[in-house]
Amino acid sequence: MGLSQALFTAMSGLRANQAALALVSSNVANAETPGYVRKDSVQVATTAGEMGTGVLVTGVNRTLDQYIQSQLRTELSGASYAGIRASFLSSLQSIYGNPGSTGTIEAAFNGFTNALQGLSTSPDSPAARITAVNAAAMLAQQLNVASQGIQTLRSNADAGIADSVRVANNAMAQIAAINGQLLRGGATDASTAALLDQRDQYIEQLAQLMDVKVIANENNQVTVFTSAGVQLVGTQAAKLSFQAQGMITPQSQWDSDPAKSTLGSITIDFPSGGSMDLIASNGVRSGKIAAYFELRDKTLVQAQAQLDQLAASMASALSDKTTAGTAASNGAQNGFDLDLAGMRNGNTIHLTYTDVATGTQHNLSIIRVDDPSVLPLPQSATADPNDQVIGVDFSGGMASVVAQLNAALGPTGLQISNPAGDSLRILDDGAANTVKVDAASVTKTADTLTGGDPHLPLFTDGGFIYSGGFTATGPQQNGFAARISVNTALLADAARMVIYDAGTAAGDTARPDFMFNQLTSGIDTFAPATGIGSTTSPYRGTILTYIQQVMGMQGDAAIAAQQLSDGQNVVLNTLQQKMDVVSGVNIDEEMAHLLALQNAYGANARVMATVRDMYAMLLQSM
């Protein structure tokens, strides 16, 4: 090896030392920079024949464990999903309150029933009457406030979706832009490594919003998919769109059918053309976006259904009166007559009959509707899974009612007729003896405070009678908790809490006792949509035990959500620590590396000085 070769080799060593020194400087400067990955130079020995000729820096290497990075992104999605749910469910629990504490729906309900007990003790006391009315008003107000709180949370979730879509679109656009820069950049140098860091940060932003899968190619480009396989970014970025609702009410519902939905969904438009509903197709399964949609369209909708069921149960328990049918016959036929006068939209005829051949007993709930557009009614129109629901349009009069029922029940052998006025007669098939009518009754909603019996419309639907009716805008029960109020006639005359007809004595306890017993001892069946019980085995109990079930369920859900979030954060932090060990900057290691570079730099410089001296000696000798 000649002196010139030695000089060239030493110079290549200095250049390699300088490049490595620049990376050490960058590592130290960015030790606390989020998303920064430690870098070192890639060096290879250059050769000429059998003789080494120096060192060449071929690029910059990011010290990165891609498996840990992939796991970290997955857990980012899971932790974000769990964190959003925990935060919202904690807020929801605050709305319901803790069991046994003051300022809760349970406390307001107990306050009302206690006031009714006091009224039963002193029914002729004006103060006791006013106290009972005020307690009822406080309970209604508590339901109003709780319902408003739930809809506020739904609005917050809707706004969260809109913000997430904005962030996701920016992140996807940036990833696509960096993909383009990397394709044009060629070799992996310091600037390329910096771009890779930036792209990883945008991918992590996206991973917090939705579950993503990233596939890289040999040109340093990546393609980003959701875990369901929907492509978000390639050489170009897709674009998400979402129409925020702004104000959300209990009637605001999302549906996979856009024609039925009154809430926004996320549409993804692909660069090559075409689009799809990302939510209806289940394209997002984790991350903030999935959590927001689940809360807005399921969890909080169920919470509203719980309040609406409570409001409906209280109103109906006090206003709905069931009257058994009167025995009727026609020759060999036997059955019952029912007086349908005063039936309201949503009121029900209950019919039980037996198929004689099989011995099977059938239960029917024949529900009055006044708008044929809502027919047929769903099975969920009644909470009892054993009931067959038949909706009948009453808008055409009794002749139409009879015709509809005969069409629906004709195959059973039952015969329906209208003997007079608003009377409905239900008979078996007589001598044929294939069907037997076991029982029939009709439930009507009281619409006056002086109807001659203790039943009363104490709670109204914003001033209108609540009967659980069905209209084109949905069941009356939807959002009832937001509208429930005390009958204004009671607010004007609290004496009606006791007096229900002209002959009622001032000290009569019949109505106070009736109200107390209905609210504390009456057994009701609660709809599975509340999350209490199931479709096949709905919850049955008193209104108080239902309230306790709901509050316990919400408390348990909030605790479980927080525990899940805490667990996800532990996993995420563990992975982040592993990532930091591999990819983070360790100042002590960098200082040790710096010292090694300093020594190597000095050694290479010494070689160059020695070669210089040897050249000088050679020239002097000539």
Coordinates of C-alpha atoms in Angstrom, one line a residue:
M1 CA 0.0 0.0 0.0
G2 CA 1.5 3.3 -1.0
L3 CA 1.5 6.6 1.0
S4 CA -1.3 8.0 -1.3
Q5 CA -3.4 5.0 -0.5
A6 CA -2.8 5.4 3.2
L7 CA -3.7 9.1 3.0
F8 CA -7.0 8.3 1.0
T9 CA -7.9 5.6 3.6
A10 CA -7.3 8.0 6.5
M11 CA -9.4 10.7 4.8
S12 CA -12.3 8.2 4.3
G13 CA -12.1 7.4 8.0
L14 CA -12.3 11.1 8.8
R15 CA -15.3 11.5 6.6
A16 CA -17.0 8.5 8.2
N17 CA -16.2 9.9 11.7
Q18 CA -17.7 13.3 10.7
A19 CA -20.9 11.7 9.4
A20 CA -21.2 9.6 12.6
L21 CA -20.5 12.7 14.7
A22 CA -23.3 14.6 13.0
L23 CA -25.7 11.7 13.9
V24 CA -24.6 11.7 17.5
S25 CA -25.2 15.4 17.6
S26 CA -28.7 14.9 16.1
N27 CA -29.5 12.1 18.6
V28 CA -28.4 14.2 21.6
A29 CA -30.3 17.3 20.4
N30 CA -33.5 15.2 19.8
A31 CA -33.3 13.1 23.0
E32 CA -36.6 14.5 24.2
T33 CA -38.3 14.9 20.8
P34 CA -41.5 12.8 20.6
G35 CA -41.3 10.3 17.8
Y36 CA -37.6 10.7 17.2
V37 CA -35.8 7.4 16.5
R38 CA -32.1 7.0 17.3
K39 CA -29.9 6.9 14.2
D40 CA -26.5 5.7 13.3
S41 CA -24.5 5.6 10.1
V42 CA -24.2 2.5 7.8
Q43 CA -20.6 2.0 7.0
V44 CA -19.0 -0.5 4.6
A45 CA -15.3 -1.2 3.8
T46 CA -14.2 -0.4 0.3
T47 CA -11.7 -2.6 -1.5
A48 CA -9.5 -2.6 -4.5
G49 CA -8.2 -6.0 -5.4
E50 CA -7.0 -7.7 -2.2
M51 CA -6.1 -4.4 -0.5
G52 CA -8.5 -2.5 1.8
T53 CA -8.9 1.1 0.6
G54 CA -11.0 2.7 3.2
V55 CA -14.6 3.1 4.6
L56 CA -17.7 4.4 2.9
V57 CA -20.9 5.7 4.6
T58 CA -23.7 4.2 2.5
G59 CA -26.7 5.6 4.5
V60 CA -28.4 6.2 7.8
N61 CA -30.0 3.5 9.9
R62 CA -32.9 4.0 12.2
T63 CA -32.6 1.6 15.2
L64 CA -36.1 0.3 15.1
D65 CA -37.9 -2.9 16.1
Q66 CA -40.7 -3.1 13.6
Y67 CA -42.6 -5.9 15.5
I68 CA -42.7 -3.7 18.6
Q69 CA -43.8 -0.7 16.5
S70 CA -46.6 -2.7 15.0
Q71 CA -47.8 -3.9 18.4
L72 CA -47.5 -0.4 19.7
R73 CA -49.8 0.9 17.0
T74 CA -52.4 -1.8 17.8
E75 CA -52.3 -1.0 21.5
L76 CA -52.6 2.8 20.7
S77 CA -55.9 2.0 19.0
G78 CA -57.1 -0.1 21.9
A79 CA -56.0 2.4 24.6
S80 CA -57.6 5.3 22.8
Y81 CA -60.9 3.3 22.4
A82 CA -60.9 2.3 26.1
G83 CA -59.9 5.8 27.3
I84 CA -62.8 7.5 25.4
R85 CA -65.3 4.9 26.8
A86 CA -64.0 5.2 30.3
S87 CA -64.3 9.0 30.2
F88 CA -67.8 9.0 28.8
L89 CA -69.1 6.3 31.1
S90 CA -67.7 8.1 34.1
S91 CA -69.6 11.2 33.0
L92 CA -72.7 9.1 32.5
Q93 CA -72.4 7.7 36.0
S94 CA -72.2 11.2 37.3
I95 CA -75.6 11.9 35.6
Y96 CA -77.2 8.9 37.3
G97 CA -75.3 9.3 40.6
N98 CA -74.2 6.7 43.0
P99 CA -76.8 4.4 44.6
G100 CA -77.9 5.7 48.0
S101 CA -76.6 9.2 47.4
T102 CA -78.5 12.5 47.3
G103 CA -79.4 14.3 44.1
T104 CA -80.0 11.1 42.1
I105 CA -83.1 9.7 40.3
E106 CA -83.4 7.1 43.1
A107 CA -83.4 9.8 45.7
A108 CA -86.0 11.8 43.9
F109 CA -88.2 8.7 43.4
N110 CA -87.9 7.9 47.1
G111 CA -88.7 11.5 47.9
F112 CA -91.9 11.2 45.9
T113 CA -93.1 7.9 47.4
N114 CA -92.3 9.2 50.9
A115 CA -94.4 12.3 50.1
L116 CA -97.2 9.9 49.0
Q117 CA -97.0 8.1 52.4
G118 CA -97.2 11.4 54.1
L119 CA -100.3 12.3 52.0
S120 CA -101.9 8.9 52.9
T121 CA -101.4 9.8 56.6
S122 CA -102.9 13.3 56.2
P123 CA -104.9 13.3 53.0
D124 CA -106.9 16.4 54.1
S125 CA -103.7 18.4 54.7
P126 CA -103.1 21.1 52.0
A127 CA -99.4 21.1 52.9
A128 CA -99.2 17.3 52.4
R129 CA -100.9 17.6 49.0
I130 CA -98.6 20.4 47.8
T131 CA -95.6 18.5 49.1
A132 CA -96.6 15.4 47.1
V133 CA -97.1 17.4 43.9
N134 CA -93.8 19.2 44.3
A135 CA -92.0 15.9 44.9
A136 CA -93.5 14.5 41.7
A137 CA -92.3 17.7 39.9
M138 CA -88.8 17.2 41.3
L139 CA -88.7 13.6 40.1
A140 CA -89.9 14.7 36.6
Q141 CA -87.3 17.5 36.5
Q142 CA -84.6 15.0 37.6
L143 CA -85.5 12.8 34.6
N144 CA -85.5 15.9 32.3
V145 CA -82.0 16.9 33.5
A146 CA -80.6 13.4 33.2
S147 CA -82.0 13.0 29.7
Q148 CA -80.5 16.4 28.7
G149 CA -77.1 15.2 30.1
I150 CA -77.2 12.0 28.0
Q151 CA -78.0 13.9 24.8
T152 CA -75.2 16.4 25.6
L153 CA -72.8 13.4 25.8
R154 CA -74.1 12.1 22.5
S155 CA -73.5 15.6 21.0
N156 CA -70.0 15.5 22.4
A157 CA -69.4 12.1 20.8
D158 CA -70.7 13.5 17.5
A159 CA -68.3 16.4 17.8
G160 CA -65.5 14.0 18.6
I161 CA -66.2 12.1 15.4
A162 CA -66.0 15.3 13.4
D163 CA -62.7 16.3 15.0
S164 CA -61.3 12.8 14.5
V165 CA -62.2 12.8 10.8
R166 CA -60.4 16.1 10.4
V167 CA -57.3 14.8 12.1
A168 CA -57.4 11.5 10.1
N169 CA -57.7 13.3 6.8
N170 CA -54.7 15.5 7.6
A171 CA -52.7 12.5 8.8
M172 CA -53.5 10.5 5.7
A173 CA -52.7 13.4 3.4
Q174 CA -49.3 13.8 5.1
I175 CA -48.5 10.1 4.9
A176 CA -49.2 10.1 1.2
A177 CA -47.1 13.3 0.7
I178 CA -44.2 11.8 2.5
N179 CA -44.6 8.6 0.5
G180 CA -44.1 10.7 -2.6
Q181 CA -41.0 12.4 -1.2
L182 CA -39.4 9.2 -0.3
L183 CA -40.0 7.7 -3.7
R184 CA -38.2 10.6 -5.3
G185 CA -35.4 10.7 -2.6
G186 CA -33.6 7.4 -3.4
A187 CA -31.0 6.3 -0.8
T188 CA -31.7 6.4 2.9
D189 CA -29.8 9.5 4.1
A190 CA -30.3 11.7 7.2
S191 CA -33.1 13.7 5.5
T192 CA -34.8 10.4 4.5
A193 CA -34.6 9.1 8.0
A194 CA -36.2 12.3 9.3
L195 CA -39.1 11.9 6.8
L196 CA -39.6 8.3 8.1
D197 CA -39.8 9.7 11.6
Q198 CA -42.4 12.2 10.5
R199 CA -44.4 9.6 8.7
D200 CA -44.4 7.3 11.7
Q201 CA -45.8 10.1 13.8
Y202 CA -48.7 10.6 11.4
I203 CA -49.3 6.9 11.3
E204 CA -49.5 6.9 15.1
Q205 CA -52.0 9.8 15.0
L206 CA -54.1 7.6 12.7
A207 CA -53.7 4.6 14.9
Q208 CA -55.2 6.5 17.8
L209 CA -58.3 7.2 15.7
M210 CA -58.8 3.8 14.1
D211 CA -57.3 0.3 13.9
V212 CA -54.6 0.3 11.2
K213 CA -52.4 -2.1 9.5
V214 CA -49.2 -0.9 7.7
I215 CA -47.4 -2.6 4.9
A216 CA -44.0 -1.2 3.7
N217 CA -42.2 -1.8 0.4
E218 CA -38.6 -1.7 -0.7
N219 CA -38.9 2.0 -1.7
N220 CA -39.6 3.1 1.8
Q221 CA -43.2 3.6 1.0
V222 CA -46.1 2.3 3.0
T223 CA -49.7 1.4 2.4
V224 CA -52.1 1.9 5.3
F225 CA -55.3 -0.2 5.7
T226 CA -57.8 -0.6 8.4
S227 CA -57.8 -4.0 10.1
A228 CA -60.9 -4.7 8.1
G229 CA -58.9 -4.3 4.9
V230 CA -60.1 -0.8 3.8
Q231 CA -57.2 1.0 2.1
L232 CA -56.6 4.5 3.6
V233 CA -53.3 5.5 2.1
G234 CA -51.1 4.4 -0.8
T235 CA -49.5 6.6 -3.3
Q236 CA -52.5 8.8 -2.7
A237 CA -54.7 9.3 0.4
A238 CA -58.4 8.5 0.6
K239 CA -60.7 11.2 2.1
L240 CA -63.2 10.8 4.9
S241 CA -66.3 12.9 5.2
F242 CA -68.7 13.3 8.1
Q243 CA -71.7 15.5 8.6
A244 CA -71.9 16.6 12.2
Q245 CA -75.4 16.8 13.6
G246 CA -74.8 19.7 16.1
M247 CA -77.9 19.3 18.2
I248 CA -78.9 15.7 19.1
T249 CA -82.2 14.6 20.6
P250 CA -83.5 11.3 21.8
Q251 CA -85.2 10.9 18.4
S252 CA -81.9 11.2 16.6
Q253 CA -80.9 7.7 15.6
W254 CA -78.3 6.2 13.3
D255 CA -79.3 3.5 10.8
S256 CA -77.2 1.6 8.3
D257 CA -80.0 2.6 5.8
P258 CA -79.3 6.3 5.0
A259 CA -83.0 6.8 4.3
K260 CA -83.8 5.9 7.9
S261 CA -80.8 7.5 9.6
T262 CA -81.0 10.9 11.2
L263 CA -77.3 11.0 12.3
G264 CA -74.1 11.2 10.3
S265 CA -71.9 8.4 9.2
I266 CA -68.4 8.3 7.8
T267 CA -68.0 8.0 4.1
I268 CA -64.6 7.2 2.6
D269 CA -63.9 8.4 -1.0
F270 CA -61.1 6.5 -2.7
P271 CA -58.6 8.3 -4.9
S272 CA -59.3 6.0 -7.8
G273 CA -63.1 6.6 -7.5
G274 CA -65.9 5.1 -5.6
S275 CA -66.9 5.4 -2.0
M276 CA -68.3 3.4 0.9
D277 CA -69.9 3.9 4.3
L278 CA -67.0 3.1 6.6
I279 CA -69.3 2.5 9.6
A280 CA -72.1 0.5 8.0
S281 CA -69.4 -1.8 6.5
N282 CA -67.8 -2.2 10.0
G283 CA -64.6 -0.8 8.5
V284 CA -63.5 0.7 11.8
R285 CA -63.3 -1.5 14.9
S286 CA -61.1 0.3 17.4
G287 CA -59.6 3.6 18.2
K288 CA -61.4 6.9 19.1
I289 CA -63.7 6.8 16.1
A290 CA -65.1 3.4 17.0
A291 CA -65.6 4.4 20.6
Y292 CA -67.4 7.6 19.7
F293 CA -69.8 5.8 17.4
E294 CA -70.5 3.1 19.9
L295 CA -71.2 5.7 22.6
R296 CA -73.3 7.9 20.4
D297 CA -75.4 5.1 18.7
K298 CA -75.5 2.3 21.3
T299 CA -74.3 2.9 24.8
L300 CA -76.0 6.3 25.3
V301 CA -79.0 5.3 23.3
Q302 CA -79.5 2.5 25.8
A303 CA -79.0 4.9 28.7
Q304 CA -81.8 7.1 27.2
A305 CA -84.0 4.0 26.8
Q306 CA -83.5 3.3 30.5
L307 CA -84.8 6.7 31.5
D308 CA -87.6 6.6 29.0
Q309 CA -88.7 3.2 30.3
L310 CA -88.7 4.6 33.8
A311 CA -90.8 7.6 32.9
A312 CA -93.2 5.5 30.9
S313 CA -93.6 2.9 33.7
M314 CA -94.3 5.6 36.3
A315 CA -96.9 7.4 34.0
S316 CA -98.6 4.2 33.0
A317 CA -98.6 2.7 36.5
L318 CA -100.8 5.6 37.6
S319 CA -102.9 6.2 34.5
D320 CA -103.5 2.8 32.9
K321 CA -106.6 0.9 34.0
T322 CA -107.2 -2.7 32.8
T323 CA -110.8 -3.9 32.7
A324 CA -111.7 -7.6 32.2
G325 CA -114.1 -8.4 29.4
T326 CA -117.7 -9.4 30.0
A327 CA -118.7 -12.9 29.3
A328 CA -120.6 -13.2 26.0
S329 CA -122.1 -16.0 23.9
N330 CA -123.9 -16.6 20.6
G331 CA -125.5 -20.1 20.6
A332 CA -122.6 -22.6 21.1
Q333 CA -120.0 -19.9 20.8
N334 CA -118.5 -18.3 23.9
G335 CA -116.2 -15.5 24.6
F336 CA -116.1 -11.9 25.8
D337 CA -117.3 -8.4 25.1
L338 CA -114.9 -5.5 25.5
D339 CA -115.8 -1.8 25.6
L340 CA -113.2 0.0 23.5
A341 CA -114.6 3.5 24.1
G342 CA -111.9 5.8 25.3
M343 CA -109.0 3.7 24.0
R344 CA -106.1 5.8 23.0
N345 CA -103.2 5.3 20.5
G346 CA -101.0 2.7 22.2
N347 CA -103.7 1.2 24.5
T348 CA -103.9 -2.5 24.3
I349 CA -106.5 -5.4 24.1
H350 CA -105.1 -8.5 25.8
L351 CA -106.4 -11.8 24.5
T352 CA -105.6 -15.3 25.6
Y353 CA -106.8 -18.3 23.7
T354 CA -106.0 -22.0 23.5
D355 CA -105.6 -24.1 20.4
V356 CA -107.7 -27.1 21.5
A357 CA -106.0 -29.6 19.2
T358 CA -102.5 -29.0 20.6
G359 CA -103.4 -27.5 24.0
T360 CA -101.1 -24.6 23.2
Q361 CA -102.1 -21.3 24.8
H362 CA -101.5 -18.1 22.9
N363 CA -101.2 -14.5 24.3
L364 CA -102.0 -11.6 22.0
S365 CA -101.4 -7.9 22.5
I366 CA -103.7 -6.0 20.1
I367 CA -102.4 -2.4 20.1
R368 CA -104.4 0.6 18.8
V369 CA -102.6 2.8 16.3
D370 CA -104.1 5.8 14.5
D371 CA -101.5 6.0 11.7
P372 CA -101.4 3.0 9.3
S373 CA -97.9 4.0 8.2
V374 CA -96.5 2.5 11.4
L375 CA -97.9 -0.9 10.7
P376 CA -97.0 -3.7 11.2
L377 CA -95.8 -3.1 14.7
P378 CA -92.6 -4.8 15.8
Q379 CA -92.5 -7.5 18.4
S380 CA -90.6 -5.0 20.6
A381 CA -93.9 -3.0 20.9
T382 CA -94.4 -5.1 24.0
A383 CA -91.7 -6.2 26.5
D384 CA -93.3 -9.7 27.0
P385 CA -91.7 -12.2 24.7
N386 CA -94.7 -14.5 25.0
D387 CA -97.0 -12.0 23.5
Q388 CA -97.8 -11.9 19.8
V389 CA -98.2 -8.2 18.8
I390 CA -100.9 -7.1 16.4
G391 CA -101.2 -3.5 15.5
V392 CA -104.7 -2.3 14.4
D393 CA -105.5 0.9 12.7
F394 CA -108.5 2.5 14.5
S395 CA -108.7 5.6 12.2
G396 CA -111.4 3.9 10.0
G397 CA -113.8 3.1 12.8
M398 CA -115.1 -0.1 14.4
A399 CA -116.0 -1.8 11.1
S400 CA -112.4 -1.4 9.9
V401 CA -111.1 -2.7 13.3
V402 CA -113.3 -5.8 13.1
A403 CA -112.2 -6.5 9.5
Q404 CA -108.5 -6.1 10.4
L405 CA -108.9 -8.5 13.4
N406 CA -110.8 -11.1 11.5
A407 CA -108.2 -11.0 8.8
A408 CA -105.4 -11.4 11.3
L409 CA -107.2 -14.0 13.6
G410 CA -109.3 -15.8 11.0
P411 CA -106.9 -18.8 10.7
T412 CA -107.2 -19.3 14.5
G413 CA -110.9 -20.0 14.3
L414 CA -111.7 -16.9 16.5
Q415 CA -114.6 -14.7 15.4
I416 CA -114.6 -11.0 15.9
S417 CA -117.7 -8.7 15.7
N418 CA -119.1 -5.4 16.7
P419 CA -122.5 -6.0 18.4
A420 CA -123.1 -2.2 19.1
G421 CA -121.3 1.1 19.5
D422 CA -117.7 0.7 20.6
S423 CA -118.1 -2.9 21.8
L424 CA -115.9 -5.6 20.5
R425 CA -117.0 -9.2 20.7
I426 CA -114.5 -12.1 20.6
L427 CA -115.9 -15.6 20.4
D428 CA -114.6 -19.1 19.8
D429 CA -115.8 -21.3 16.9
G430 CA -118.6 -23.0 18.8
A431 CA -119.4 -26.6 17.9
A432 CA -116.2 -26.9 15.9
N433 CA -114.3 -26.7 19.2
T434 CA -110.9 -26.0 17.7
V435 CA -110.2 -22.9 19.7
K436 CA -111.2 -21.6 23.2
V437 CA -111.1 -18.0 24.4
D438 CA -109.6 -18.1 27.9
A439 CA -109.5 -14.4 28.8
A440 CA -109.8 -10.9 27.3
S441 CA -109.3 -7.4 28.8
V442 CA -108.6 -3.9 27.6
T443 CA -106.2 -1.4 29.1
K444 CA -107.1 2.3 28.7
T445 CA -105.3 5.5 29.8
A446 CA -107.1 7.8 32.2
D447 CA -107.2 11.3 30.7
T448 CA -108.9 13.2 33.6
L449 CA -108.2 13.7 37.3
T450 CA -111.9 13.2 38.2
G451 CA -112.7 10.0 36.4
G452 CA -114.4 8.4 39.4
D453 CA -111.6 6.1 40.4
P454 CA -108.0 6.5 41.7
H455 CA -106.3 6.3 38.3
L456 CA -105.0 9.6 37.1
P457 CA -102.7 11.1 34.5
L458 CA -100.3 12.5 37.1
F459 CA -97.3 12.6 34.6
T460 CA -97.9 14.0 31.1
D461 CA -95.9 14.2 27.9
G462 CA -95.2 17.9 27.8
G463 CA -98.8 18.6 28.7
F464 CA -100.3 15.8 26.6
I465 CA -101.6 12.5 27.8
Y466 CA -99.0 9.7 27.7
S467 CA -100.5 6.4 26.4
G468 CA -97.4 4.9 24.8
G469 CA -98.7 5.4 21.3
F470 CA -97.0 4.9 17.9
T471 CA -96.6 7.6 15.2
A472 CA -94.6 8.1 12.1
T473 CA -91.9 9.7 14.1
G474 CA -91.5 6.7 16.4
P475 CA -93.0 5.4 19.7
Q476 CA -94.2 8.0 22.1
Q477 CA -91.9 6.5 24.7
N478 CA -88.8 7.6 22.8
G479 CA -87.4 10.6 24.6
F480 CA -90.3 10.7 27.1
A481 CA -87.9 11.2 30.0
A482 CA -86.9 14.5 28.4
R483 CA -90.5 15.7 28.2
I484 CA -92.2 14.2 31.3
S485 CA -93.9 16.8 33.5
V486 CA -96.5 16.9 36.2
N487 CA -100.1 17.5 35.0
T488 CA -100.7 21.2 35.1
A489 CA -104.2 20.7 36.5
L490 CA -102.5 19.2 39.6
L491 CA -100.1 22.1 39.9
A492 CA -103.1 24.4 39.8
D493 CA -105.2 22.3 42.2
A494 CA -103.2 19.9 44.5
A495 CA -106.5 18.7 46.1
R496 CA -106.9 16.4 43.1
M497 CA -104.1 14.3 44.6
V498 CA -106.9 13.0 46.9
I499 CA -110.3 14.0 45.3
Y500 CA -111.1 12.0 42.2
D501 CA -114.9 12.6 41.9
A502 CA -117.6 14.8 43.4
G503 CA -118.3 12.4 46.2
T504 CA -114.7 11.9 47.4
A505 CA -114.2 12.9 51.0
A506 CA -111.4 15.3 51.9
G507 CA -109.8 12.6 54.1
D508 CA -110.2 9.8 51.6
T509 CA -106.9 7.8 51.3
A510 CA -107.9 5.7 48.2
R511 CA -105.9 7.7 45.6
P512 CA -102.7 8.3 47.7
D513 CA -102.7 4.6 48.7
F514 CA -103.3 3.6 45.1
M515 CA -100.4 5.7 43.8
F516 CA -98.0 4.5 46.6
N517 CA -98.8 0.9 46.0
Q518 CA -98.5 1.1 42.2
L519 CA -95.1 2.8 42.4
T520 CA -93.6 0.7 45.2
S521 CA -95.3 -2.7 44.8
G522 CA -96.6 -2.9 41.3
I523 CA -94.8 -5.4 39.1
D524 CA -93.9 -4.4 35.6
T525 CA -92.1 -5.9 32.6
F526 CA -89.2 -3.8 31.4
A527 CA -88.1 -3.7 27.7
P528 CA -84.9 -5.5 26.8
A529 CA -83.7 -2.3 25.0
T530 CA -82.8 -1.0 28.5
G531 CA -80.1 -3.6 28.9
I532 CA -81.8 -5.0 32.0
G533 CA -82.9 -8.5 31.3
S534 CA -83.0 -10.0 27.8
T535 CA -85.3 -10.5 24.9
T536 CA -86.2 -14.0 26.0
S537 CA -86.2 -13.2 29.7
P538 CA -87.1 -9.6 30.3
Y539 CA -86.7 -8.1 33.7
R540 CA -89.8 -8.0 35.9
G541 CA -89.9 -6.1 39.1
T542 CA -91.0 -2.9 40.8
I543 CA -90.1 0.5 39.6
L544 CA -87.8 1.0 42.5
T545 CA -85.9 -2.3 41.9
Y546 CA -85.6 -1.3 38.3
I547 CA -84.1 2.0 39.2
Q548 CA -81.6 0.2 41.4
Q549 CA -80.8 -2.3 38.7
V550 CA -80.1 0.6 36.2
M551 CA -77.9 2.5 38.6
G552 CA -76.0 -0.6 39.6
M553 CA -75.5 -1.5 35.9
Q554 CA -74.2 2.0 35.1
G555 CA -71.9 1.9 38.1
D556 CA -70.5 -1.5 37.1
A557 CA -70.1 -0.4 33.5
A558 CA -68.1 2.7 34.5
I559 CA -65.8 0.7 36.8
A560 CA -65.3 -2.0 34.1
A561 CA -64.5 0.6 31.5
Q562 CA -61.9 2.3 33.8
Q563 CA -60.3 -1.0 34.6
L564 CA -60.1 -1.8 30.9
S565 CA -58.6 1.6 30.2
D566 CA -56.1 1.2 33.0
G567 CA -55.1 -2.2 31.7
Q568 CA -54.7 -1.0 28.2
N569 CA -52.5 1.9 29.4
V570 CA -50.3 -0.6 31.3
V571 CA -49.8 -2.6 28.1
L572 CA -49.2 0.5 26.0
N573 CA -46.7 1.9 28.5
T574 CA -44.8 -1.4 28.6
L575 CA -44.6 -1.5 24.8
Q576 CA -43.5 2.2 24.8
Q577 CA -40.8 1.5 27.3
K578 CA -39.6 -1.4 25.1
M579 CA -39.7 0.9 22.1
D580 CA -37.7 3.5 23.9
V581 CA -35.0 1.0 24.9
V582 CA -34.6 0.0 21.3
S583 CA -35.2 3.3 19.5
G584 CA -34.9 6.0 22.1
V585 CA -31.8 8.1 22.7
N586 CA -29.6 7.1 25.7
I587 CA -27.4 10.1 26.6
D588 CA -24.8 7.9 28.3
E589 CA -24.5 5.7 25.3
E590 CA -24.3 8.6 23.0
M591 CA -21.5 10.2 25.1
A592 CA -19.6 6.9 25.1
H593 CA -20.0 6.8 21.3
L594 CA -18.9 10.4 21.1
L595 CA -15.7 9.6 23.0
A596 CA -15.0 6.6 20.6
L597 CA -15.5 8.9 17.6
Q598 CA -13.2 11.4 19.1
N599 CA -10.5 8.8 19.5
A600 CA -11.0 7.5 16.0
Y601 CA -11.0 10.9 14.6
G602 CA -7.7 11.7 16.3
A603 CA -6.2 8.4 15.1
N604 CA -7.1 9.1 11.5
A605 CA -5.8 12.6 11.8
R606 CA -2.6 11.1 13.3
V607 CA -2.3 8.8 10.3
M608 CA -2.6 11.8 7.9
A609 CA 0.0 13.7 9.9
T610 CA 2.4 10.8 9.7
V611 CA 1.9 10.4 5.9
R612 CA 2.5 14.2 5.6
D613 CA 5.8 13.8 7.5
M614 CA 6.8 10.9 5.4
Y615 CA 6.1 12.8 2.2
A616 CA 8.3 15.7 3.6
M617 CA 11.1 13.3 4.4
L618 CA 10.9 11.8 0.9
L619 CA 11.0 15.2 -0.7
Q620 CA 14.0 16.2 1.4
S621 CA 15.9 13.2 0.3
M622 CA 15.5 13.8 -3.4

